[in-house]
Coordinates of C-alpha atoms and ligand atoms in Angstrom, one line a residue:
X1 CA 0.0 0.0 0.0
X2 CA 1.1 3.6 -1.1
X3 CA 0.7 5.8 2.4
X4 CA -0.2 9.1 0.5
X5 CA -1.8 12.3 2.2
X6 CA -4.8 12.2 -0.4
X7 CA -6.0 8.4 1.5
X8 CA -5.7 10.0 4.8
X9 CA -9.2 10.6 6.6
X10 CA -9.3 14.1 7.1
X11 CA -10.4 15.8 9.9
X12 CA -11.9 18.9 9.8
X13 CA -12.3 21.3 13.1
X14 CA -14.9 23.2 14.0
X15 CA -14.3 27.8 13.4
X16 CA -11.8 28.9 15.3
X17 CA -10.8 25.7 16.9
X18 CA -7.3 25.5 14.4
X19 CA -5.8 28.8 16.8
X20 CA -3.9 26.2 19.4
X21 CA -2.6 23.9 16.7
X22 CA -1.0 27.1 14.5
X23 CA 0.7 28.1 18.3
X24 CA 2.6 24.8 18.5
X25 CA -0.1 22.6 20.6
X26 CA 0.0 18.9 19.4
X27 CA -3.5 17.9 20.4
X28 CA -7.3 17.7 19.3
X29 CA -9.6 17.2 21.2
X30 CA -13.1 15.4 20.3
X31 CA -15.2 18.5 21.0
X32 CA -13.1 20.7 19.1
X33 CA -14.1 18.2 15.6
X34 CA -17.0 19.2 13.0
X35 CA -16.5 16.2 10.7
X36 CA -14.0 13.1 9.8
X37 CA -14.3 11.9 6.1
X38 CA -13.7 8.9 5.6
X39 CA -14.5 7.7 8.9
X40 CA -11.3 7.0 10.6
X41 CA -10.4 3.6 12.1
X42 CA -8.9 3.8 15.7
X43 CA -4.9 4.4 15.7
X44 CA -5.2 5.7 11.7
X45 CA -3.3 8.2 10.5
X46 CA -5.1 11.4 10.0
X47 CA -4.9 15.2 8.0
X48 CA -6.3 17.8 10.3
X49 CA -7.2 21.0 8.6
X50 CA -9.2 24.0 9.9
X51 CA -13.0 25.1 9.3
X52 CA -11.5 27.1 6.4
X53 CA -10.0 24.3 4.6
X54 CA -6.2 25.7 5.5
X55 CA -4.3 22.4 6.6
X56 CA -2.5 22.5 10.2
X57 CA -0.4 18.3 9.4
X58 CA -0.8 15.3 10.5
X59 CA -2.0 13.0 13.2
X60 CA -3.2 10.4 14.5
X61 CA -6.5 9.3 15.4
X62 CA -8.6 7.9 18.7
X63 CA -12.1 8.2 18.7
X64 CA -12.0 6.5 22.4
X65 CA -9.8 9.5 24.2
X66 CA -11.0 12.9 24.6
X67 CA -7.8 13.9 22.7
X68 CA -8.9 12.2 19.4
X69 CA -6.1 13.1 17.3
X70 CA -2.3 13.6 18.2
X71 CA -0.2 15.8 15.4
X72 CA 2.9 13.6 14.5
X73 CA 3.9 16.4 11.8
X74 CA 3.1 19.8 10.5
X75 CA 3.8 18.3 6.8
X76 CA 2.6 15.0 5.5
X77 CA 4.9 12.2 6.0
X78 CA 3.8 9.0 6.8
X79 CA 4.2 7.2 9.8
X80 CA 6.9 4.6 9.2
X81 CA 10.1 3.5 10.0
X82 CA 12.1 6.3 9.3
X83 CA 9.6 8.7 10.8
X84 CA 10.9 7.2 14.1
X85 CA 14.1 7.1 13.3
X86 CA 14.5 10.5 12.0
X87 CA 13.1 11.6 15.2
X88 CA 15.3 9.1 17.4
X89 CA 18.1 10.9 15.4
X90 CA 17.4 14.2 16.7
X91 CA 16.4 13.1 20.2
X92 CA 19.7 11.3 20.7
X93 CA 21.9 14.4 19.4
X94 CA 20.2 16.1 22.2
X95 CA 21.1 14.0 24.8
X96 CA 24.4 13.5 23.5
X97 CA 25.5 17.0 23.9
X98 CA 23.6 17.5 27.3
X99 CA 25.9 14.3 29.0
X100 CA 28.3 13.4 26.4
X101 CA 29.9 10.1 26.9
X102 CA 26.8 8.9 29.3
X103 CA 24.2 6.3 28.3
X104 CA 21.5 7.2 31.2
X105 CA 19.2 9.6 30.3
X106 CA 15.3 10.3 29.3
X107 CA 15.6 10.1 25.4
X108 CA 12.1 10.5 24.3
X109 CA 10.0 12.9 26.0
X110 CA 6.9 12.2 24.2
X111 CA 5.3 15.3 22.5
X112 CA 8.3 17.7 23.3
X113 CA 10.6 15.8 21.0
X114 CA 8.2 15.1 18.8
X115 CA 6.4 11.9 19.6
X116 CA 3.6 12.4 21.0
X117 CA 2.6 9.9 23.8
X118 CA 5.6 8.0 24.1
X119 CA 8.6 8.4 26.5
X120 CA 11.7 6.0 26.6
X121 CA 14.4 5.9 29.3
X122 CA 18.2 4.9 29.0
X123 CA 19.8 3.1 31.4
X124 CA 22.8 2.4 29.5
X125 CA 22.4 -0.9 27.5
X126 CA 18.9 -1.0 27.9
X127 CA 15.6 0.9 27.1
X128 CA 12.6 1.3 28.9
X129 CA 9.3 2.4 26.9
X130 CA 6.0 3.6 27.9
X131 CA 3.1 3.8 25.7
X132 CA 0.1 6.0 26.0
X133 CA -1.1 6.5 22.9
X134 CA -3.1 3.7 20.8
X135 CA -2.0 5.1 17.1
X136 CA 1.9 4.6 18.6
X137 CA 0.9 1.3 20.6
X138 CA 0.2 0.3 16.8
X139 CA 3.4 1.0 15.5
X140 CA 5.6 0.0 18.1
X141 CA 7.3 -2.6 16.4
X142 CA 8.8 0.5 14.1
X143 CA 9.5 2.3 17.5
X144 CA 11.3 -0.9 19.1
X145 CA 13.8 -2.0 15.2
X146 CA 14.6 2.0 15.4
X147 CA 15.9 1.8 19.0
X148 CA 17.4 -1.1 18.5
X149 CA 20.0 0.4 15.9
X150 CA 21.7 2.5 18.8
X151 CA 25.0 1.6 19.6
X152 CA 25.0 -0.4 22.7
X153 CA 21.8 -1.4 23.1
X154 CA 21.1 -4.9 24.7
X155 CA 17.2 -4.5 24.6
X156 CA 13.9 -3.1 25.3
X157 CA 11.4 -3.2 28.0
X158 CA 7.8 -2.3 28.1
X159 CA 7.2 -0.6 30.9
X160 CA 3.1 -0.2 30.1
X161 CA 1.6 -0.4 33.7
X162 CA 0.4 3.1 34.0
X163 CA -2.9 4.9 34.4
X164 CA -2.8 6.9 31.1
X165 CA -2.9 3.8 29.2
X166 CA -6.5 3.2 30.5
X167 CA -8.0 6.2 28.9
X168 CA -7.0 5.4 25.4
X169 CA -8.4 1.8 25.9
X170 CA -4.9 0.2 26.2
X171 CA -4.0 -2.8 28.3
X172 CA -1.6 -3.5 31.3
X173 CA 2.1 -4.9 30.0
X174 CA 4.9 -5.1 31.5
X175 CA 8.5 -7.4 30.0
X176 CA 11.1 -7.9 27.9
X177 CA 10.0 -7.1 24.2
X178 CA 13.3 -7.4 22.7
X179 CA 17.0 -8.4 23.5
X180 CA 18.0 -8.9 27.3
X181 CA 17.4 -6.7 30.0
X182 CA 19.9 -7.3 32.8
X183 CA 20.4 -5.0 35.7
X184 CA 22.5 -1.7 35.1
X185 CA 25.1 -0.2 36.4
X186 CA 24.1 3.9 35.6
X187 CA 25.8 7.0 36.3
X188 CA 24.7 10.4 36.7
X189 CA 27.8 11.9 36.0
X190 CA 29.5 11.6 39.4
X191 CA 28.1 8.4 41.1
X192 CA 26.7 5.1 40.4
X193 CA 23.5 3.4 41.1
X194 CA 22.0 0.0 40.3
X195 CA 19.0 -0.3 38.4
X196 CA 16.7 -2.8 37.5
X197 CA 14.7 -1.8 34.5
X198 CA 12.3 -4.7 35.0
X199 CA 11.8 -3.9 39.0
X200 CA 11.8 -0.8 40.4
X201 CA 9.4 2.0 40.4
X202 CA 8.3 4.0 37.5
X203 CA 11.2 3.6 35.1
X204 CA 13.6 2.4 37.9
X205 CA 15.4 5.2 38.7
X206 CA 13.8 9.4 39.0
X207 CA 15.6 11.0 35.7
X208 CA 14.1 14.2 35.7
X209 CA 15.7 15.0 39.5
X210 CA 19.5 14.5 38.2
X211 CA 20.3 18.3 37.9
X212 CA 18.4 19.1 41.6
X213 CA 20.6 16.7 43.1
X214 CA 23.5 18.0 41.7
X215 CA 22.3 21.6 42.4
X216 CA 22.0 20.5 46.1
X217 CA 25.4 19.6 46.7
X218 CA 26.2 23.1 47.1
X219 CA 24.6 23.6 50.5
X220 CA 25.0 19.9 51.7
X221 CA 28.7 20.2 53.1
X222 CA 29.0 19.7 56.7
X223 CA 25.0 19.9 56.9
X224 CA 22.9 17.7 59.2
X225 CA 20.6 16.6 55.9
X226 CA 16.9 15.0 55.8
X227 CA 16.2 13.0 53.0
X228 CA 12.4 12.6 52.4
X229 CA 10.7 10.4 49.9
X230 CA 14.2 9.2 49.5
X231 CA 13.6 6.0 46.7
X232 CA 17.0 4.6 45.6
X233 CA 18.6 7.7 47.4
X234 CA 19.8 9.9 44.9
X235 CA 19.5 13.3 47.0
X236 CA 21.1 11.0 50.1
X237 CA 24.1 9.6 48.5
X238 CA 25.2 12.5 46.8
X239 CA 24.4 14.8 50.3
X240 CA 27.1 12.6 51.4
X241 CA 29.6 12.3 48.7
X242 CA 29.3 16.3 49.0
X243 CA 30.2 16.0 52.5
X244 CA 27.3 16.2 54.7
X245 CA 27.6 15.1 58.2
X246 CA 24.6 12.8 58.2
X247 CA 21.9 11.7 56.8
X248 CA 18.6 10.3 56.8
X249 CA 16.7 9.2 54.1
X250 CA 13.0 8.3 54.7
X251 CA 11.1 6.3 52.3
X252 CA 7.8 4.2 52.6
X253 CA 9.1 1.1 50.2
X254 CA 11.5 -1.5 51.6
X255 CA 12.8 -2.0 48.6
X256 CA 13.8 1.3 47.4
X257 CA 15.6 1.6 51.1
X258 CA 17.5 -1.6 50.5
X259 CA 18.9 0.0 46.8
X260 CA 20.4 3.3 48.8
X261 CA 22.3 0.8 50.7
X262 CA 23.7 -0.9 47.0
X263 CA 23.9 2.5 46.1
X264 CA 26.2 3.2 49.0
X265 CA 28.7 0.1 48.5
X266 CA 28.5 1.2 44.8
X267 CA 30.0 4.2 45.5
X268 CA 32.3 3.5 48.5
X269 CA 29.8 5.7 50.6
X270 CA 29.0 5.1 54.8
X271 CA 26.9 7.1 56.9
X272 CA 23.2 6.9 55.4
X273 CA 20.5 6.3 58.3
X274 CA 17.6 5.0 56.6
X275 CA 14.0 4.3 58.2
X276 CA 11.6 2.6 56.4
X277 CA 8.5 5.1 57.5
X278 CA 5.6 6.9 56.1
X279 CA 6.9 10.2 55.8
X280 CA 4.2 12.4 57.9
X281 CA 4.7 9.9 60.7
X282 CA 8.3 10.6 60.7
X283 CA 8.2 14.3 60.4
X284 CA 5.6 14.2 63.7
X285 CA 8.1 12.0 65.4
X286 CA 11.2 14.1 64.6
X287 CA 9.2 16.9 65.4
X288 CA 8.9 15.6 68.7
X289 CA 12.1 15.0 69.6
X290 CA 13.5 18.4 68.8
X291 CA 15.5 17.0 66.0
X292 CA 17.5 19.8 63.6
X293 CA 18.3 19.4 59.8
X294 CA 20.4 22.1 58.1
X295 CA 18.8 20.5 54.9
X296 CA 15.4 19.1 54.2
X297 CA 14.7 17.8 50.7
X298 CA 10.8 16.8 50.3
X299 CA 10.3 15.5 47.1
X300 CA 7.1 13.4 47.1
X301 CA 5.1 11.1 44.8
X302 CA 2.1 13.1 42.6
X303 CA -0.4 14.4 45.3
X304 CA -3.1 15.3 42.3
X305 CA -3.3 12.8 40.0
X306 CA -6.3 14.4 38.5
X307 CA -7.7 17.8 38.0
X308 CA -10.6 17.2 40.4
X309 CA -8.3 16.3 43.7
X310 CA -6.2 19.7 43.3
X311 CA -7.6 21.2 46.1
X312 CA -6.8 18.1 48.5
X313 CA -3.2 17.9 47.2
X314 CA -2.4 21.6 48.2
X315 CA -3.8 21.1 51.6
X316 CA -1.1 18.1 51.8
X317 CA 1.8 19.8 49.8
X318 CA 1.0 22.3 52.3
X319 CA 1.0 19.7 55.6
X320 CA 4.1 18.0 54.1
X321 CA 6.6 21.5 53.1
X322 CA 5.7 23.3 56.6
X323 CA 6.3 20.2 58.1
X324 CA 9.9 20.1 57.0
X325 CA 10.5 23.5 58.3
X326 CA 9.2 22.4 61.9
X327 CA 12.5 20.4 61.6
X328 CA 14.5 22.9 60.2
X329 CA 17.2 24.6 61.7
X330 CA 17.3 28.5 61.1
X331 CA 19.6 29.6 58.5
X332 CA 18.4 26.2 56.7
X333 CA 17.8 24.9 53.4
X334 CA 15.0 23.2 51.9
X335 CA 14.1 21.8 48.2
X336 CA 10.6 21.4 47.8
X337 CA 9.3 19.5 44.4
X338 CA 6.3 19.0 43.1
X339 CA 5.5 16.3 39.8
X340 CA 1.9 16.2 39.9
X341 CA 0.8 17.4 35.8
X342 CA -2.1 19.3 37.3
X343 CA 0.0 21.5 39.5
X344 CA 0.9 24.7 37.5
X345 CA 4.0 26.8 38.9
X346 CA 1.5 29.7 39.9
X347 CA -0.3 27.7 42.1
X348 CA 3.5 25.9 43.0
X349 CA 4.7 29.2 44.1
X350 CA 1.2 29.7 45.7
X351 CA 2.2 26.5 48.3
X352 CA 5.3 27.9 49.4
X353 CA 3.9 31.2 50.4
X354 CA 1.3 29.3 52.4
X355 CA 4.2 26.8 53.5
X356 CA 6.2 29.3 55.1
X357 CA 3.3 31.8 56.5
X358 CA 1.7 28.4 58.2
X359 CA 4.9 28.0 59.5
X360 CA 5.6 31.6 60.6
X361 CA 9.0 31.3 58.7
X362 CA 10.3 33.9 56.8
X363 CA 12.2 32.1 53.1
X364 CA 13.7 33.3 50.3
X365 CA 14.3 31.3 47.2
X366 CA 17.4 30.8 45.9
X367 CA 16.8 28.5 42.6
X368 CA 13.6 27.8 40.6
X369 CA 14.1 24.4 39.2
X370 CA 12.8 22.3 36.9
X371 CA 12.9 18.6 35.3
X372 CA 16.5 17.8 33.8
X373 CA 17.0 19.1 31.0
X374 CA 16.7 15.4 28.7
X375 CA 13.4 16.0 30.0
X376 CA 12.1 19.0 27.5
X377 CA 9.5 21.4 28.2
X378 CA 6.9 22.4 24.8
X379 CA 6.8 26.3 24.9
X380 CA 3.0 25.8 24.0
X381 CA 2.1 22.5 25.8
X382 CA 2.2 23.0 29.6
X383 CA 1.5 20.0 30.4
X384 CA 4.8 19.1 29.2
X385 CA 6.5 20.8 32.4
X386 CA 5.2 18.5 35.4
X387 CA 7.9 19.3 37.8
X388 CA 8.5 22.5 39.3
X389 CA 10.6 22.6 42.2
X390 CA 12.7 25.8 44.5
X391 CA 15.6 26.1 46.7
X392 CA 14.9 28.1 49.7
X393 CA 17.0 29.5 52.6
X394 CA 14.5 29.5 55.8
X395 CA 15.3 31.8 58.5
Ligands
LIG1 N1 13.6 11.7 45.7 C1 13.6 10.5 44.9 C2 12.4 10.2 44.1 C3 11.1 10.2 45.0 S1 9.8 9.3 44.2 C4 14.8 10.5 44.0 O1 15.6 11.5 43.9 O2 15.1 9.6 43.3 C5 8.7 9.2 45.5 C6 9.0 8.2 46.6 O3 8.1 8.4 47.7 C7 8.9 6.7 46.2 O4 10.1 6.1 46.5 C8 7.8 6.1 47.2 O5 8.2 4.8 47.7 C9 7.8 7.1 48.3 N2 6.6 7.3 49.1 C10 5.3 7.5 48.6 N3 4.5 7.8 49.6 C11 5.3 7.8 50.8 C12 5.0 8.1 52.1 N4 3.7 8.5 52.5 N5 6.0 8.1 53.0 C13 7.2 7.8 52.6 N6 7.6 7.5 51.3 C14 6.6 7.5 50.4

């Protein structure tokens, strides 16, 4: 079969409805549709053009999610093989000159480097892929041959166990889909940390926080530091490779405790004190025994995982960073994050105010951070910049 623009379904949008797509945005959604001629099959590749005829690329197509179509490219090229490799191309010359000489890093951040709805992680030999949208859960097989071209690849994993997948109708899956997919030794530059791209949460190991941890170092030397929502202990082991004092990382999963204490032998590092606790429980309990921290780092799971719990995340984001500064010591430092997608940085910047005044602590922020940089941000997607996170000095 010829894959030609003129057997594309096309889909037209209702007046006015084109203005998002012309600033950059990547998706559709189903109200913002007048008609699709031919009918479209699910996952097809589409033309989108405006009310006016004028056409804005092309997509592809899901009448079962509210965003029905997903732009692939302001032109016409078909889907295909090298379609993802072109774009793999690109994506890895990013990543190269952000940590040249490293294989760890996020190397497709879905829309942002221009495929929407798929993000893979390297942890060195192998690559971990999720999936959430159906027109790419189609073509995956082009996805996985393209990736497997990269020098030094060993294999792929599917790591399709998350809750977007749900709302484009897509199943649970989880494995090997290609090659071998041993445990990794990674590196973020300056230490080393085992990770199991099969195990482990999320992808295995938090990309997007390398540069905060890094950017932390700073004001770890000598410092009494708290580690909360520690996981494999990235903020912990390099608090103490930078020459903190001590340390305690807290972390509700037994199993991310036991990989700071790999993590430690990795690295030739003693002197992490780790408690296997729910972090509010362990705040109240410090609390009450007068303990100080120079340093508190609170960097927490998603609180809002969808639009309508907002409100109840605040109050907790809330609970949780003026609860670190009840430990603090004055003249401290804290790093606050938050990675829940419905959290914008107004309403961010809106917690810490609140944080501080419910604490009757006067702060100042010293860094405005972000996801690492292998983690792109779409000027005209916001959605795109999940994490926002600051660096405050606490009197
Ligand atoms: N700071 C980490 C990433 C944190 S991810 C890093 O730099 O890599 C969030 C972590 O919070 C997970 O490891 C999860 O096990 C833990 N967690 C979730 N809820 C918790 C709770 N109530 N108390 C303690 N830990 C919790």
């Amino acid at each position: 079969m010829i894959d030609t623009a003129q057997e594309y379904p096309v889909v037209t949008l209702r007046p006015r409805e084109e203005r998002r797509l012309r600033y950059g945005h990547t998706w559709v959604f189903s109200n913002e549709i007048a008609s699709i001629a031919p009918q479209a099959d699910p996952g097809a590749q589409v033309v989108v053009r405006a009310s006016h005829g004028m056409p804005l690329g092309t997509g592809i197509y899901n009448p079962h999610s509210l965003i029905a179509v997903r732009v692939t490219s302001r032109g016409t090229e078909p889907l295909d093989r090298e379609w993802f490799a072109t774009r793999l191309r690109r994506a890895l010359r990013l990543r190269e000159t952000l940590y040249p000489g490293q294989r760890t890093y996020r190397l497709l951040h879905s829309e942002a480097d221009g495929v929407p709805g798929v993000i893979v992680d390297r942890f060195e030999g192998v690559f971990t892929v999720q999936i959430a949208a159906l027109g790419m859960e189609m073509r995956r097989e082009m996805l996985y041959d393209a990736l497997m071209e990269i020098e030094g690849v060993a294999g792929i994993v599917e790591r399709n166990d998350h809750a977007l997948r749900a709302l484009e109708g897509l199943p649970s899956r989880v494995g090997i889909v290609r090659g071998t997919a041993d445990p990794q030794i990674v590196t973020d530059g300056l230490l080393r940390y085992n990770v199991d791209p099969l195990g482990g949460q999320k992808t295995g190991f938090y990309l997007d926080q390398r540069e905060n941890r890094l950017a932390m170092r700073r004001y770890m030397r000598d410092a009494r530091v708290l580690d909360l929502f520690s996981n494999n202990g990235g903020f912990a082991l390099h608090a103490r490779h930078a020459g903190a004092r001590d340390v305690i990382a807290v972390d509700s999963s037994a199993a991310a405790i036991a990989e700071i204490h790999t993590n430690s032998s990795l690295n030739n590092l003693s002197g992490i004190e780790t408690r296997t606790a729910d972090v509010f429980a362990e705040l109240a309990a410090l609390r009450s025994q007068h303990e100080r921290f120079d340093v508190a780092i609170a960097d927490p799971p998603p609180f809002a995982r969808s639009k309508k719990n907002v409100a109840a995340a605040r109050k907790k984001y809330v609970e949780l960073f003026s609860g670190t500064l009840s430990v603090l010591a004055p003249g401290g430092t804290v790093f606050w994050a938050t990675c829940s997608h419905h959290i914008t940085r107004e309403t961010f910047m809106e917690m810490i105010r609140e944080s501080l005044a419910r604490a009757r602590r006067d702060g100042v922020i010293l860094e405005e951070r972000g996801a690492a940089p292998d983690h792109p941000v779409h000027p005209s997607m916001p959605e795109t910049a999940y994490l926002h996170g600051a660096i405050l000095s606490v009197e």
